[in-house]
mmCIF file of C-alpha atoms in Angstrom:
data_model
loop_
_atom_site.group_PDB
_atom_site.id
_atom_site.type_symbol
_atom_site.label_atom_id
_atom_site.label_comp_id
_atom_site.label_asym_id
_atom_site.label_seq_id
_atom_site.Cartn_x
_atom_site.Cartn_y
_atom_site.Cartn_z
ATOM 1 C CA UNK A 415 -57.732 25.271 -75.132
ATOM 2 C CA UNK A 416 -56.907 28.507 -73.419
ATOM 3 C CA UNK A 417 -53.198 29.248 -74.050
ATOM 4 C CA UNK A 418 -52.629 30.384 -70.462
ATOM 5 C CA UNK A 419 -54.186 27.218 -69.054
ATOM 6 C CA UNK A 420 -52.183 25.178 -71.509
ATOM 7 C CA UNK A 421 -48.945 26.913 -70.430
ATOM 8 C CA UNK A 422 -49.873 26.415 -66.765
ATOM 9 C CA UNK A 423 -50.408 22.687 -67.313
ATOM 10 C CA UNK A 424 -47.081 22.378 -69.115
ATOM 11 C CA UNK A 425 -45.322 24.162 -66.253
ATOM 12 C CA UNK A 426 -47.143 22.195 -63.528
ATOM 13 C CA UNK A 427 -46.829 18.705 -65.031
ATOM 14 C CA UNK A 428 -43.673 18.904 -67.095
ATOM 15 C CA UNK A 429 -41.227 21.643 -66.247
ATOM 16 C CA UNK A 430 -41.738 21.664 -62.451
ATOM 17 C CA UNK A 431 -41.378 17.849 -61.948
ATOM 18 C CA UNK A 432 -38.325 17.760 -64.218
ATOM 19 C CA UNK A 433 -36.762 20.731 -62.447
ATOM 20 C CA UNK A 434 -37.429 19.279 -59.004
ATOM 21 C CA UNK A 435 -35.913 15.969 -60.071
ATOM 22 C CA UNK A 436 -32.760 17.700 -61.321
ATOM 23 C CA UNK A 437 -32.500 19.723 -58.110
ATOM 24 C CA UNK A 438 -32.916 16.572 -55.968
ATOM 25 C CA UNK A 439 -30.152 14.807 -57.894
ATOM 26 C CA UNK A 440 -27.762 17.760 -57.712
ATOM 27 C CA UNK A 441 -28.479 18.950 -54.149
ATOM 28 C CA UNK A 442 -29.631 15.848 -52.261
ATOM 29 C CA UNK A 443 -29.461 16.398 -48.441
ATOM 30 C CA UNK A 444 -28.176 19.908 -49.030
ATOM 31 C CA UNK A 445 -29.557 23.243 -47.864
ATOM 32 C CA UNK A 446 -28.884 24.593 -51.338
ATOM 33 C CA UNK A 447 -31.505 22.166 -52.683
ATOM 34 C CA UNK A 448 -34.229 23.816 -50.597
ATOM 35 C CA UNK A 449 -33.160 27.249 -51.761
ATOM 36 C CA UNK A 450 -33.019 25.997 -55.361
ATOM 37 C CA UNK A 451 -36.555 24.607 -55.030
ATOM 38 C CA UNK A 452 -37.718 27.961 -53.683
ATOM 39 C CA UNK A 453 -36.010 29.875 -56.533
ATOM 40 C CA UNK A 454 -37.166 27.422 -59.192
ATOM 41 C CA UNK A 455 -40.810 27.397 -58.074
ATOM 42 C CA UNK A 456 -40.762 31.197 -57.758
ATOM 43 C CA UNK A 457 -39.388 31.560 -61.267
ATOM 44 C CA UNK A 458 -42.035 29.207 -62.616
ATOM 45 C CA UNK A 459 -44.725 31.216 -60.837
ATOM 46 C CA UNK A 460 -43.256 34.415 -62.291
ATOM 47 C CA UNK A 461 -43.276 32.858 -65.748
ATOM 48 C CA UNK A 462 -46.943 31.906 -65.418
ATOM 49 C CA UNK A 463 -47.865 35.399 -64.177
ATOM 50 C CA UNK A 464 -45.852 36.984 -66.976
ATOM 51 C CA UNK A 465 -47.565 34.807 -69.570
ATOM 52 C CA UNK A 466 -50.967 35.733 -68.154
ATOM 53 C CA UNK A 467 -50.163 39.479 -68.350
ATOM 54 C CA UNK A 468 -49.050 39.079 -71.929
ATOM 55 C CA UNK A 469 -52.281 37.333 -72.816
ATOM 56 C CA UNK A 470 -54.765 39.490 -70.904
ATOM 57 C CA UNK A 471 -52.988 42.788 -70.510
ATOM 58 C CA UNK A 472 -52.400 44.908 -67.441
ATOM 59 C CA UNK A 473 -55.933 44.195 -66.261
ATOM 60 C CA UNK A 474 -54.697 40.802 -65.066
ATOM 61 C CA UNK A 475 -52.452 42.531 -62.480
ATOM 62 C CA UNK A 476 -55.546 42.973 -60.327
ATOM 63 C CA UNK A 477 -55.385 39.328 -59.365
ATOM 64 C CA UNK A 478 -51.671 38.732 -60.151
ATOM 65 C CA UNK A 479 -50.286 41.243 -57.586
ATOM 66 C CA UNK A 480 -52.262 39.857 -54.589
ATOM 67 C CA UNK A 481 -51.315 36.367 -55.688
ATOM 68 C CA UNK A 482 -47.631 37.385 -55.794
ATOM 69 C CA UNK A 483 -47.908 38.827 -52.315
ATOM 70 C CA UNK A 484 -49.431 35.574 -51.061
ATOM 71 C CA UNK A 485 -46.641 33.594 -52.707
ATOM 72 C CA UNK A 486 -44.020 35.973 -51.239
ATOM 73 C CA UNK A 487 -45.427 35.584 -47.723
ATOM 74 C CA UNK A 488 -45.520 31.812 -48.142
ATOM 75 C CA UNK A 489 -41.946 31.820 -49.429
ATOM 76 C CA UNK A 490 -40.834 33.917 -46.475
ATOM 77 C CA UNK A 491 -42.565 31.516 -44.049
ATOM 78 C CA UNK A 492 -40.940 28.580 -45.823
ATOM 79 C CA UNK A 493 -37.500 30.202 -45.634
ATOM 80 C CA UNK A 494 -37.944 31.092 -41.967
ATOM 81 C CA UNK A 495 -39.061 27.582 -41.079
ATOM 82 C CA UNK A 496 -36.366 25.591 -42.861
ATOM 83 C CA UNK A 497 -33.383 27.978 -42.555
ATOM 84 C CA UNK A 498 -33.720 30.942 -40.233
ATOM 85 C CA UNK A 499 -35.481 29.306 -37.267
ATOM 86 C CA UNK A 500 -33.023 26.344 -36.869
ATOM 87 C CA UNK A 501 -30.070 28.737 -37.182
ATOM 88 C CA UNK A 502 -31.527 31.047 -34.523
ATOM 89 C CA UNK A 503 -32.113 28.088 -32.197
ATOM 90 C CA UNK A 504 -28.544 26.949 -32.723
ATOM 91 C CA UNK A 505 -27.311 30.488 -32.019
ATOM 92 C CA UNK A 506 -29.323 30.604 -28.766
ATOM 93 C CA UNK A 507 -27.829 27.316 -27.648
ATOM 94 C CA UNK A 508 -24.328 28.540 -28.450
ATOM 95 C CA UNK A 509 -24.968 31.714 -26.445
ATOM 96 C CA UNK A 510 -26.068 29.570 -23.471
ATOM 97 C CA UNK A 511 -23.019 27.371 -23.863
ATOM 98 C CA UNK A 512 -20.825 30.480 -23.747
ATOM 99 C CA UNK A 513 -22.103 31.223 -20.203
ATOM 100 C CA UNK A 514 -21.941 27.597 -19.027
ATOM 101 C CA UNK A 515 -25.489 26.383 -19.740
ATOM 102 C CA UNK A 516 -24.953 23.192 -21.677
ATOM 103 C CA UNK A 517 -28.188 21.905 -23.192
ATOM 104 C CA UNK A 518 -28.662 19.809 -26.333
ATOM 105 C CA UNK A 519 -30.758 20.830 -29.333
ATOM 106 C CA UNK A 520 -34.272 19.423 -29.422
ATOM 107 C CA UNK A 521 -34.930 16.451 -31.625
ATOM 108 C CA UNK A 522 -37.028 18.552 -34.026
ATOM 109 C CA UNK A 523 -33.910 20.553 -34.946
ATOM 110 C CA UNK A 524 -31.916 17.434 -35.815
ATOM 111 C CA UNK A 525 -34.480 15.629 -37.955
ATOM 112 C CA UNK A 526 -33.312 17.354 -41.159
ATOM 113 C CA UNK A 527 -30.426 15.811 -43.082
ATOM 114 C CA UNK A 528 -29.118 19.042 -44.555
ATOM 115 C CA UNK A 529 -26.206 21.168 -43.299
ATOM 116 C CA UNK A 530 -28.311 22.773 -40.542
ATOM 117 C CA UNK A 531 -29.490 19.398 -39.266
ATOM 118 C CA UNK A 532 -25.899 18.148 -39.348
ATOM 119 C CA UNK A 533 -24.778 21.241 -37.456
ATOM 120 C CA UNK A 534 -27.426 20.583 -34.793
ATOM 121 C CA UNK A 535 -26.351 16.945 -34.519
ATOM 122 C CA UNK A 536 -22.710 18.021 -34.257
ATOM 123 C CA UNK A 537 -23.714 20.513 -31.563
ATOM 124 C CA UNK A 538 -25.488 17.763 -29.613
ATOM 125 C CA UNK A 539 -22.401 15.588 -29.992
ATOM 126 C CA UNK A 540 -20.294 18.401 -28.533
ATOM 127 C CA UNK A 541 -22.801 18.722 -25.671
ATOM 128 C CA UNK A 542 -22.590 14.975 -25.001
ATOM 129 C CA UNK A 543 -18.794 15.170 -24.953
ATOM 130 C CA UNK A 544 -18.915 18.117 -22.556
ATOM 131 C CA UNK A 545 -21.244 16.183 -20.265
ATOM 132 C CA UNK A 546 -18.878 13.210 -20.385
ATOM 133 C CA UNK A 547 -15.978 15.519 -19.628
ATOM 134 C CA UNK A 548 -17.845 17.039 -16.688
ATOM 135 C CA UNK A 549 -18.666 13.583 -15.294
ATOM 136 C CA UNK A 550 -15.044 12.572 -15.755
ATOM 137 C CA UNK A 551 -13.867 15.709 -13.934
ATOM 138 C CA UNK A 552 -16.287 14.977 -11.060
ATOM 139 C CA UNK A 553 -14.937 11.423 -10.831
ATOM 140 C CA UNK A 554 -11.349 12.715 -10.718
ATOM 141 C CA UNK A 555 -12.375 15.237 -8.038
ATOM 142 C CA UNK A 556 -13.724 12.319 -5.959
ATOM 143 C CA UNK A 557 -10.401 10.429 -6.442
ATOM 144 C CA UNK A 558 -12.053 7.878 -8.706
ATOM 145 C CA UNK A 559 -9.034 7.410 -10.967
ATOM 146 C CA UNK A 560 -10.395 4.163 -12.432
ATOM 147 C CA UNK A 561 -13.260 5.991 -14.149
ATOM 148 C CA UNK A 562 -13.319 5.022 -17.817
ATOM 149 C CA UNK A 563 -13.067 7.832 -20.355
ATOM 150 C CA UNK A 564 -12.750 7.131 -24.058
ATOM 151 C CA UNK A 565 -11.331 9.576 -26.534
ATOM 152 C CA UNK A 566 -13.370 10.341 -29.655
ATOM 153 C CA UNK A 567 -10.431 9.928 -32.021
ATOM 154 C CA UNK A 568 -6.649 9.876 -32.102
ATOM 155 C CA UNK A 569 -6.734 13.631 -32.725
ATOM 156 C CA UNK A 570 -9.007 14.428 -29.787
ATOM 157 C CA UNK A 571 -6.493 16.614 -27.943
ATOM 158 C CA UNK A 572 -8.829 17.455 -25.046
ATOM 159 C CA UNK A 573 -9.642 13.807 -24.328
ATOM 160 C CA UNK A 574 -5.988 12.820 -24.652
ATOM 161 C CA UNK A 575 -4.990 15.603 -22.253
ATOM 162 C CA UNK A 576 -7.694 14.576 -19.757
ATOM 163 C CA UNK A 577 -6.694 10.905 -19.907
ATOM 164 C CA UNK A 578 -3.050 11.856 -19.417
ATOM 165 C CA UNK A 579 -4.059 14.028 -16.458
ATOM 166 C CA UNK A 580 -6.022 11.124 -14.951
ATOM 167 C CA UNK A 581 -3.102 8.735 -15.401
ATOM 168 C CA UNK A 582 -0.626 11.182 -13.853
ATOM 169 C CA UNK A 583 -2.960 11.892 -10.927
ATOM 170 C CA UNK A 584 -3.463 8.157 -10.477
ATOM 171 C CA UNK A 585 0.303 7.655 -10.404
ATOM 172 C CA UNK A 586 0.684 10.496 -7.913
ATOM 173 C CA UNK A 587 -2.117 9.068 -5.757
ATOM 174 C CA UNK A 588 -0.611 5.583 -5.847
ATOM 175 C CA UNK A 589 2.787 7.037 -5.009
ATOM 176 C CA UNK A 590 1.232 8.944 -2.115
ATOM 177 C CA UNK A 591 -0.492 5.794 -0.878
ATOM 178 C CA UNK A 592 2.764 3.846 -1.123
ATOM 179 C CA UNK A 593 4.594 6.650 0.638
ATOM 180 C CA UNK A 594 1.987 6.634 3.403
ATOM 181 C CA UNK A 595 2.296 2.856 3.715
ATOM 182 C CA UNK A 596 6.089 3.094 3.924
ATOM 183 C CA UNK A 597 5.819 5.827 6.536
ATOM 184 C CA UNK A 598 3.328 3.726 8.491
ATOM 185 C CA UNK A 599 5.658 0.728 8.303
ATOM 186 C CA UNK A 600 8.623 2.866 9.388
ATOM 187 C CA UNK A 601 6.600 4.288 12.294
ATOM 188 C CA UNK A 602 5.490 0.771 13.246
ATOM 189 C CA UNK A 603 9.091 -0.443 13.235
ATOM 190 C CA UNK A 604 10.351 2.585 15.182
ATOM 191 C CA UNK A 605 7.612 2.153 17.784
ATOM 192 C CA UNK A 606 8.484 -1.525 18.090
ATOM 193 C CA UNK A 607 12.196 -0.814 18.497
ATOM 194 C CA UNK A 608 11.392 1.636 21.308
ATOM 195 C CA UNK A 609 9.086 -0.848 23.075
ATOM 196 C CA UNK A 610 11.578 -3.706 22.849
ATOM 197 C CA UNK A 611 14.391 -1.412 24.013
ATOM 198 C CA UNK A 612 12.343 -0.737 27.150
ATOM 199 C CA UNK A 613 11.766 -4.474 27.528
ATOM 200 C CA UNK A 614 15.496 -5.221 27.244
ATOM 201 C CA UNK A 615 16.292 -2.564 29.839
ATOM 202 C CA UNK A 616 13.766 -4.023 32.280
ATOM 203 C CA UNK A 617 14.459 -7.726 31.715
ATOM 204 C CA UNK A 618 18.254 -7.988 31.666
ATOM 205 C CA UNK A 619 19.008 -10.059 34.707
ATOM 206 C CA UNK A 620 17.146 -13.341 34.198
ATOM 207 C CA UNK A 621 17.677 -15.228 30.934
ATOM 208 C CA UNK A 622 14.558 -17.392 31.157
ATOM 209 C CA UNK A 623 12.275 -14.488 32.071
ATOM 210 C CA UNK A 624 13.723 -12.349 29.296
ATOM 211 C CA UNK A 625 13.199 -15.107 26.702
ATOM 212 C CA UNK A 626 9.616 -15.784 27.766
ATOM 213 C CA UNK A 627 8.526 -12.128 27.811
ATOM 214 C CA UNK A 628 10.440 -11.337 24.607
ATOM 215 C CA UNK A 629 8.919 -14.039 22.401
ATOM 216 C CA UNK A 630 5.420 -13.405 23.742
ATOM 217 C CA UNK A 631 5.659 -9.705 22.932
ATOM 218 C CA UNK A 632 7.294 -10.319 19.538
ATOM 219 C CA UNK A 633 4.591 -12.772 18.450
ATOM 220 C CA UNK A 634 1.894 -10.339 19.511
ATOM 221 C CA UNK A 635 3.557 -7.319 17.867
ATOM 222 C CA UNK A 636 4.205 -9.028 14.510
ATOM 223 C CA UNK A 637 0.780 -10.691 14.438
ATOM 224 C CA UNK A 638 2.004 -14.297 14.206
ATOM 225 C CA UNK A 639 0.360 -17.114 16.112
ATOM 226 C CA UNK A 640 3.398 -19.098 17.149
ATOM 227 C CA UNK A 641 6.957 -18.316 18.203
ATOM 228 C CA UNK A 642 10.003 -19.558 20.034
ATOM 229 C CA UNK A 643 13.474 -18.319 20.962
ATOM 230 C CA UNK A 644 16.439 -20.703 21.218
ATOM 231 C CA UNK A 645 19.312 -19.407 23.369
ATOM 232 C CA UNK A 646 22.973 -20.331 22.886
ATOM 233 C CA UNK A 647 24.418 -22.724 25.482
ATOM 234 C CA UNK A 648 28.223 -23.003 25.531
ATOM 235 C CA UNK A 649 28.632 -24.894 28.783
ATOM 236 C CA UNK A 650 30.078 -27.784 26.793
ATOM 237 C CA UNK A 651 32.445 -26.348 24.128
ATOM 238 C CA UNK A 652 32.433 -29.705 22.330
ATOM 239 C CA UNK A 653 28.635 -29.669 21.959
ATOM 240 C CA UNK A 654 27.441 -26.108 21.443
ATOM 241 C CA UNK A 655 23.653 -26.101 21.311
ATOM 242 C CA UNK A 656 20.610 -23.826 21.244
ATOM 243 C CA UNK A 657 17.949 -24.432 23.863
ATOM 244 C CA UNK A 658 14.304 -23.364 23.800
ATOM 245 C CA UNK A 659 13.966 -20.803 26.594
ATOM 246 C CA UNK A 660 10.705 -19.060 25.610
ATOM 247 C CA UNK A 661 7.766 -20.159 23.461
ATOM 248 C CA UNK A 662 4.225 -19.156 22.464
ATOM 249 C CA UNK A 663 1.534 -21.641 21.290
ATOM 250 C CA UNK A 664 3.917 -24.536 20.501
ATOM 251 C CA UNK A 665 2.377 -27.989 20.523
ATOM 252 C CA UNK A 666 4.019 -30.747 22.479
ATOM 253 C CA UNK A 667 4.656 -32.854 19.363
ATOM 254 C CA UNK A 668 7.023 -30.397 17.739
ATOM 255 C CA UNK A 669 9.163 -29.716 20.752
ATOM 256 C CA UNK A 670 9.595 -33.035 22.501
ATOM 257 C CA UNK A 671 13.225 -32.203 21.682
ATOM 258 C CA UNK A 672 13.835 -28.649 22.854
ATOM 259 C CA UNK A 673 17.450 -28.211 21.885
ATOM 260 C CA UNK A 674 19.415 -28.277 18.632
ATOM 261 C CA UNK A 675 23.130 -28.538 18.108
ATOM 262 C CA UNK A 676 24.903 -26.214 15.719
ATOM 263 C CA UNK A 677 24.093 -27.200 12.116
ATOM 264 C CA UNK A 678 21.410 -29.728 13.113
ATOM 265 C CA UNK A 679 17.808 -29.051 12.105
ATOM 266 C CA UNK A 680 16.513 -25.734 10.794
ATOM 267 C CA UNK A 681 17.385 -23.984 14.055
ATOM 268 C CA UNK A 682 20.938 -25.314 14.003
ATOM 269 C CA UNK A 683 21.228 -24.607 10.268
ATOM 270 C CA UNK A 684 20.085 -21.010 10.769
ATOM 271 C CA UNK A 685 22.662 -20.530 13.519
ATOM 272 C CA UNK A 686 25.419 -22.190 11.485
ATOM 273 C CA UNK A 687 24.793 -20.206 8.296
ATOM 274 C CA UNK A 688 24.038 -16.959 10.194
ATOM 275 C CA UNK A 689 21.274 -16.258 7.680
ATOM 276 C CA UNK A 690 17.495 -16.038 7.976
ATOM 277 C CA UNK A 691 15.384 -18.919 6.700
ATOM 278 C CA UNK A 692 11.895 -18.228 5.341
ATOM 279 C CA UNK A 693 9.593 -21.126 4.500
ATOM 280 C CA UNK A 694 6.398 -20.498 2.541
ATOM 281 C CA UNK A 695 5.428 -24.135 2.054
ATOM 282 C CA UNK A 696 5.759 -25.715 5.470
ATOM 283 C CA UNK A 697 5.385 -29.521 5.635
ATOM 284 C CA UNK A 698 2.279 -30.714 7.413
ATOM 285 C CA UNK A 699 4.305 -32.551 10.051
ATOM 286 C CA UNK A 700 6.641 -29.663 10.858
ATOM 287 C CA UNK A 701 4.577 -28.166 13.682
ATOM 288 C CA UNK A 702 1.019 -27.808 14.899
ATOM 289 C CA UNK A 703 -0.852 -24.929 16.468
ATOM 290 C CA UNK A 704 -3.293 -25.961 19.158
ATOM 291 C CA UNK A 705 -6.237 -23.842 20.255
ATOM 292 C CA UNK A 706 -9.698 -24.292 21.644
ATOM 293 C CA UNK A 707 -10.960 -24.760 18.084
ATOM 294 C CA UNK A 708 -8.625 -27.653 17.276
ATOM 295 C CA UNK A 709 -5.227 -28.076 15.631
ATOM 296 C CA UNK A 710 -3.859 -26.575 12.402
ATOM 297 C CA UNK A 711 -0.565 -26.396 10.517
ATOM 298 C CA UNK A 712 0.984 -22.984 9.840
ATOM 299 C CA UNK A 713 1.991 -22.278 6.242
ATOM 300 C CA UNK A 714 4.794 -19.756 6.791
ATOM 301 C CA UNK A 715 7.818 -20.038 9.101
ATOM 302 C CA UNK A 716 10.620 -17.525 9.687
ATOM 303 C CA UNK A 717 13.892 -18.323 11.476
ATOM 304 C CA UNK A 718 16.249 -15.427 12.190
ATOM 305 C CA UNK A 719 19.618 -15.519 13.982
ATOM 306 C CA UNK A 720 20.353 -12.965 16.720
ATOM 307 C CA UNK A 721 23.929 -11.931 15.880
ATOM 308 C CA UNK A 722 26.411 -9.653 17.644
ATOM 309 C CA UNK A 723 30.027 -9.317 16.493
ATOM 310 C CA UNK A 724 29.568 -12.262 14.119
ATOM 311 C CA UNK A 725 28.442 -14.514 16.970
ATOM 312 C CA UNK A 726 24.976 -16.082 17.115
ATOM 313 C CA UNK A 727 23.467 -15.729 20.584
ATOM 314 C CA UNK A 728 19.975 -17.010 19.742
ATOM 315 C CA UNK A 729 17.628 -18.142 16.962
ATOM 316 C CA UNK A 730 14.129 -16.638 16.710
ATOM 317 C CA UNK A 731 11.431 -18.821 15.127
ATOM 318 C CA UNK A 732 8.019 -17.449 14.114
ATOM 319 C CA UNK A 733 5.129 -19.286 12.429
ATOM 320 C CA UNK A 734 1.977 -17.904 10.821
ATOM 321 C CA UNK A 735 -1.040 -18.888 8.747
ATOM 322 C CA UNK A 736 -0.567 -15.769 6.591
ATOM 323 C CA UNK A 737 2.496 -14.511 4.746
ATOM 324 C CA UNK A 738 4.944 -12.611 6.942
ATOM 325 C CA UNK A 739 5.509 -9.273 5.199
ATOM 326 C CA UNK A 740 9.012 -8.192 4.231
ATOM 327 C CA UNK A 741 8.986 -5.178 6.535
ATOM 328 C CA UNK A 742 8.154 -7.467 9.460
ATOM 329 C CA UNK A 743 11.010 -9.774 8.487
ATOM 330 C CA UNK A 744 13.380 -6.782 8.488
ATOM 331 C CA UNK A 745 12.001 -5.730 11.865
ATOM 332 C CA UNK A 746 12.623 -9.175 13.361
ATOM 333 C CA UNK A 747 16.210 -9.049 12.070
ATOM 334 C CA UNK A 748 16.752 -5.656 13.688
ATOM 335 C CA UNK A 749 15.192 -6.802 16.954
ATOM 336 C CA UNK A 750 17.394 -9.903 16.754
ATOM 337 C CA UNK A 751 20.471 -7.681 16.831
ATOM 338 C CA UNK A 752 19.154 -5.903 19.927
ATOM 339 C CA UNK A 753 18.321 -9.266 21.511
ATOM 340 C CA UNK A 754 21.849 -10.523 20.832
ATOM 341 C CA UNK A 755 23.291 -7.421 22.496
ATOM 342 C CA UNK A 756 21.026 -7.908 25.516
ATOM 343 C CA UNK A 757 21.813 -11.637 25.742
ATOM 344 C CA UNK A 758 25.513 -10.831 25.576
ATOM 345 C CA UNK A 759 25.100 -8.404 28.449
ATOM 346 C CA UNK A 760 22.947 -10.876 30.396
ATOM 347 C CA UNK A 761 25.539 -13.613 29.933
ATOM 348 C CA UNK A 762 28.277 -11.203 31.013
ATOM 349 C CA UNK A 763 26.204 -10.224 34.043
ATOM 350 C CA UNK A 764 25.530 -13.875 34.847
ATOM 351 C CA UNK A 765 29.214 -14.693 34.413
ATOM 352 C CA UNK A 766 30.169 -11.720 36.558
ATOM 353 C CA UNK A 767 27.655 -12.753 39.202
ATOM 354 C CA UNK A 768 29.018 -16.284 39.113
ATOM 355 C CA UNK A 769 32.561 -15.003 39.456
ATOM 356 C CA UNK A 770 31.503 -12.759 42.307
ATOM 357 C CA UNK A 771 29.822 -15.694 43.998
ATOM 358 C CA UNK A 772 32.893 -17.836 43.531
ATOM 359 C CA UNK A 773 35.081 -14.960 44.736
ATOM 360 C CA UNK A 774 32.867 -14.547 47.769
ATOM 361 C CA UNK A 775 33.054 -18.249 48.508
ATOM 362 C CA UNK A 776 36.832 -18.170 48.163
ATOM 363 C CA UNK A 777 36.976 -15.062 50.354
ATOM 364 C CA UNK A 778 34.894 -16.838 52.968
ATOM 365 C CA UNK A 779 37.164 -19.842 52.720
ATOM 366 C CA UNK A 780 40.222 -17.610 53.031
ATOM 367 C CA UNK A 781 38.636 -15.874 56.018
ATOM 368 C CA UNK A 782 38.004 -19.240 57.651
ATOM 369 C CA UNK A 783 41.525 -20.336 56.864
ATOM 370 C CA UNK A 784 42.852 -17.034 58.167
ATOM 371 C CA UNK A 785 40.897 -17.477 61.384
ATOM 372 C CA UNK A 786 42.217 -21.032 61.739
ATOM 373 C CA UNK A 787 45.752 -19.830 61.092
ATOM 374 C CA UNK A 788 45.266 -17.068 63.630
ATOM 375 C CA UNK A 789 44.111 -19.597 66.210
ATOM 376 C CA UNK A 790 47.018 -21.877 65.345
ATOM 377 C CA UNK A 791 49.364 -18.919 65.639
ATOM 378 C CA UNK A 792 47.976 -17.985 69.030
ATOM 379 C CA UNK A 793 48.246 -21.595 70.141
ATOM 380 C CA UNK A 794 51.833 -21.789 68.865
ATOM 381 C CA UNK A 795 52.626 -18.499 70.556
ATOM 382 C CA UNK A 796 51.191 -19.757 73.855
ATOM 383 C CA UNK A 797 53.145 -22.997 73.449
ATOM 384 C CA UNK A 798 56.291 -21.038 72.675
ATOM 385 C CA UNK A 799 55.788 -18.842 75.726
ATOM 386 C CA UNK A 800 55.285 -21.949 77.837
ATOM 387 C CA UNK A 801 58.439 -23.474 76.406
ATOM 388 C CA UNK A 802 60.371 -20.281 77.105
ATOM 389 C CA UNK A 803 59.082 -20.248 80.654
ATOM 390 C CA UNK A 804 59.991 -23.895 81.163
ATOM 391 C CA UNK A 805 63.370 -23.314 79.566
ATOM 392 C CA UNK A 806 63.970 -20.437 82.005
ATOM 393 C CA UNK A 807 63.021 -22.680 84.880
ATOM 394 C CA UNK A 808 65.341 -25.385 83.651
ATOM 395 C CA UNK A 809 68.167 -22.896 83.224
ATOM 396 C CA UNK A 810 67.595 -21.566 86.726
ATOM 397 C CA UNK A 811 67.586 -25.132 88.076
ATOM 398 C CA UNK A 812 70.749 -25.963 86.284
ATOM 399 C CA UNK A 813 72.392 -22.799 87.576
ATOM 400 C CA UNK A 814 71.487 -23.676 91.156
ATOM 401 C CA UNK A 815 72.748 -27.172 90.775
ATOM 402 C CA UNK A 816 75.961 -25.852 89.435
ATOM 403 C CA UNK A 817 76.450 -23.420 92.364
ATOM 404 C CA UNK A 818 76.248 -25.888 95.205
ATOM 405 C CA UNK A 819 73.654 -28.350 94.577
ATOM 406 C CA UNK A 820 71.209 -26.421 96.753
ATOM 407 C CA UNK A 821 67.687 -26.416 95.734
ATOM 408 C CA UNK A 822 64.479 -25.112 97.112
ATOM 409 C CA UNK A 823 62.852 -28.501 97.122
#
């Protein structure tokens, strides 16, 4: 057999397979393996060409040199395809990323399992994370602070910083919302105080009218569906009681008895303890609310005393289907103080008016008595003058009788 052909067969079917197997074991999924294959195959080709030149002389270079050029071009194309082209693509993508164009590598660049393929996959992972970050930033910009964003690892500083930023912004937003709510509640209370102050200035002469208008406006302003105001009655000091003077939407069943003595019932208890009572589980038989749609039992009831100088002038009772918020409870307490002040003034005005009426009646009586006395005096004076005249006549008669018994008769 031709020695050159024999050497070629040995290289092709023995050395090359063994070498490729060794390279695969040593450089599996490694870019170095591809380079090693290229170097190994090139060296084997060089060995074959060298053996051929030794056997046939320099004349064999006529075909060996063109063959080497073909192999060199093929090797260059192989190197460009598996190494240079993916690296250039990755470089182009990095250049685009540097100016804000974030695009992933194509799937063809990530199909290899060597270092370049891993770099392309890592690049695509970075692109995905940047897209997630951009979406997260857009959500935060739109005040969507509940947008979920997961960090890649415990060492992902960017994700941790973004999550912390979201949480802090969410806290700030919640605080702002709470602040706005508190300001709205404060404005609501201030507006209510002003409106009820106007009401108290206008309705301060008639107790019944004041009670009726007050409880109607209070029920409407606080959003409850039922209310009543019980006014202090001290006409009988032995039996101080609170009488219903104004009511909204009360059924007849509840208020067949419209007055409560001090310490009796919830109204009397509220007045006795001088503390608000808030019920959130009202018994079914406590009261009923009647409307065109039927009857229903409220679930929440608030009783608040109207106190001035440690004295209870009234008890305000409100009932609702829904929970009465704390800020409304505080408002009712504040309005109760203003109501107590107004009731105190109304009672003083009523007492003053009563005293004036009594004084006027006594003055009229005194005037009548004075007139009667004057008439009696004039009558007595006339009688006295008549007596004096008669006495003078008698004296003159006696004098005449004494001087000679002569008379004019």
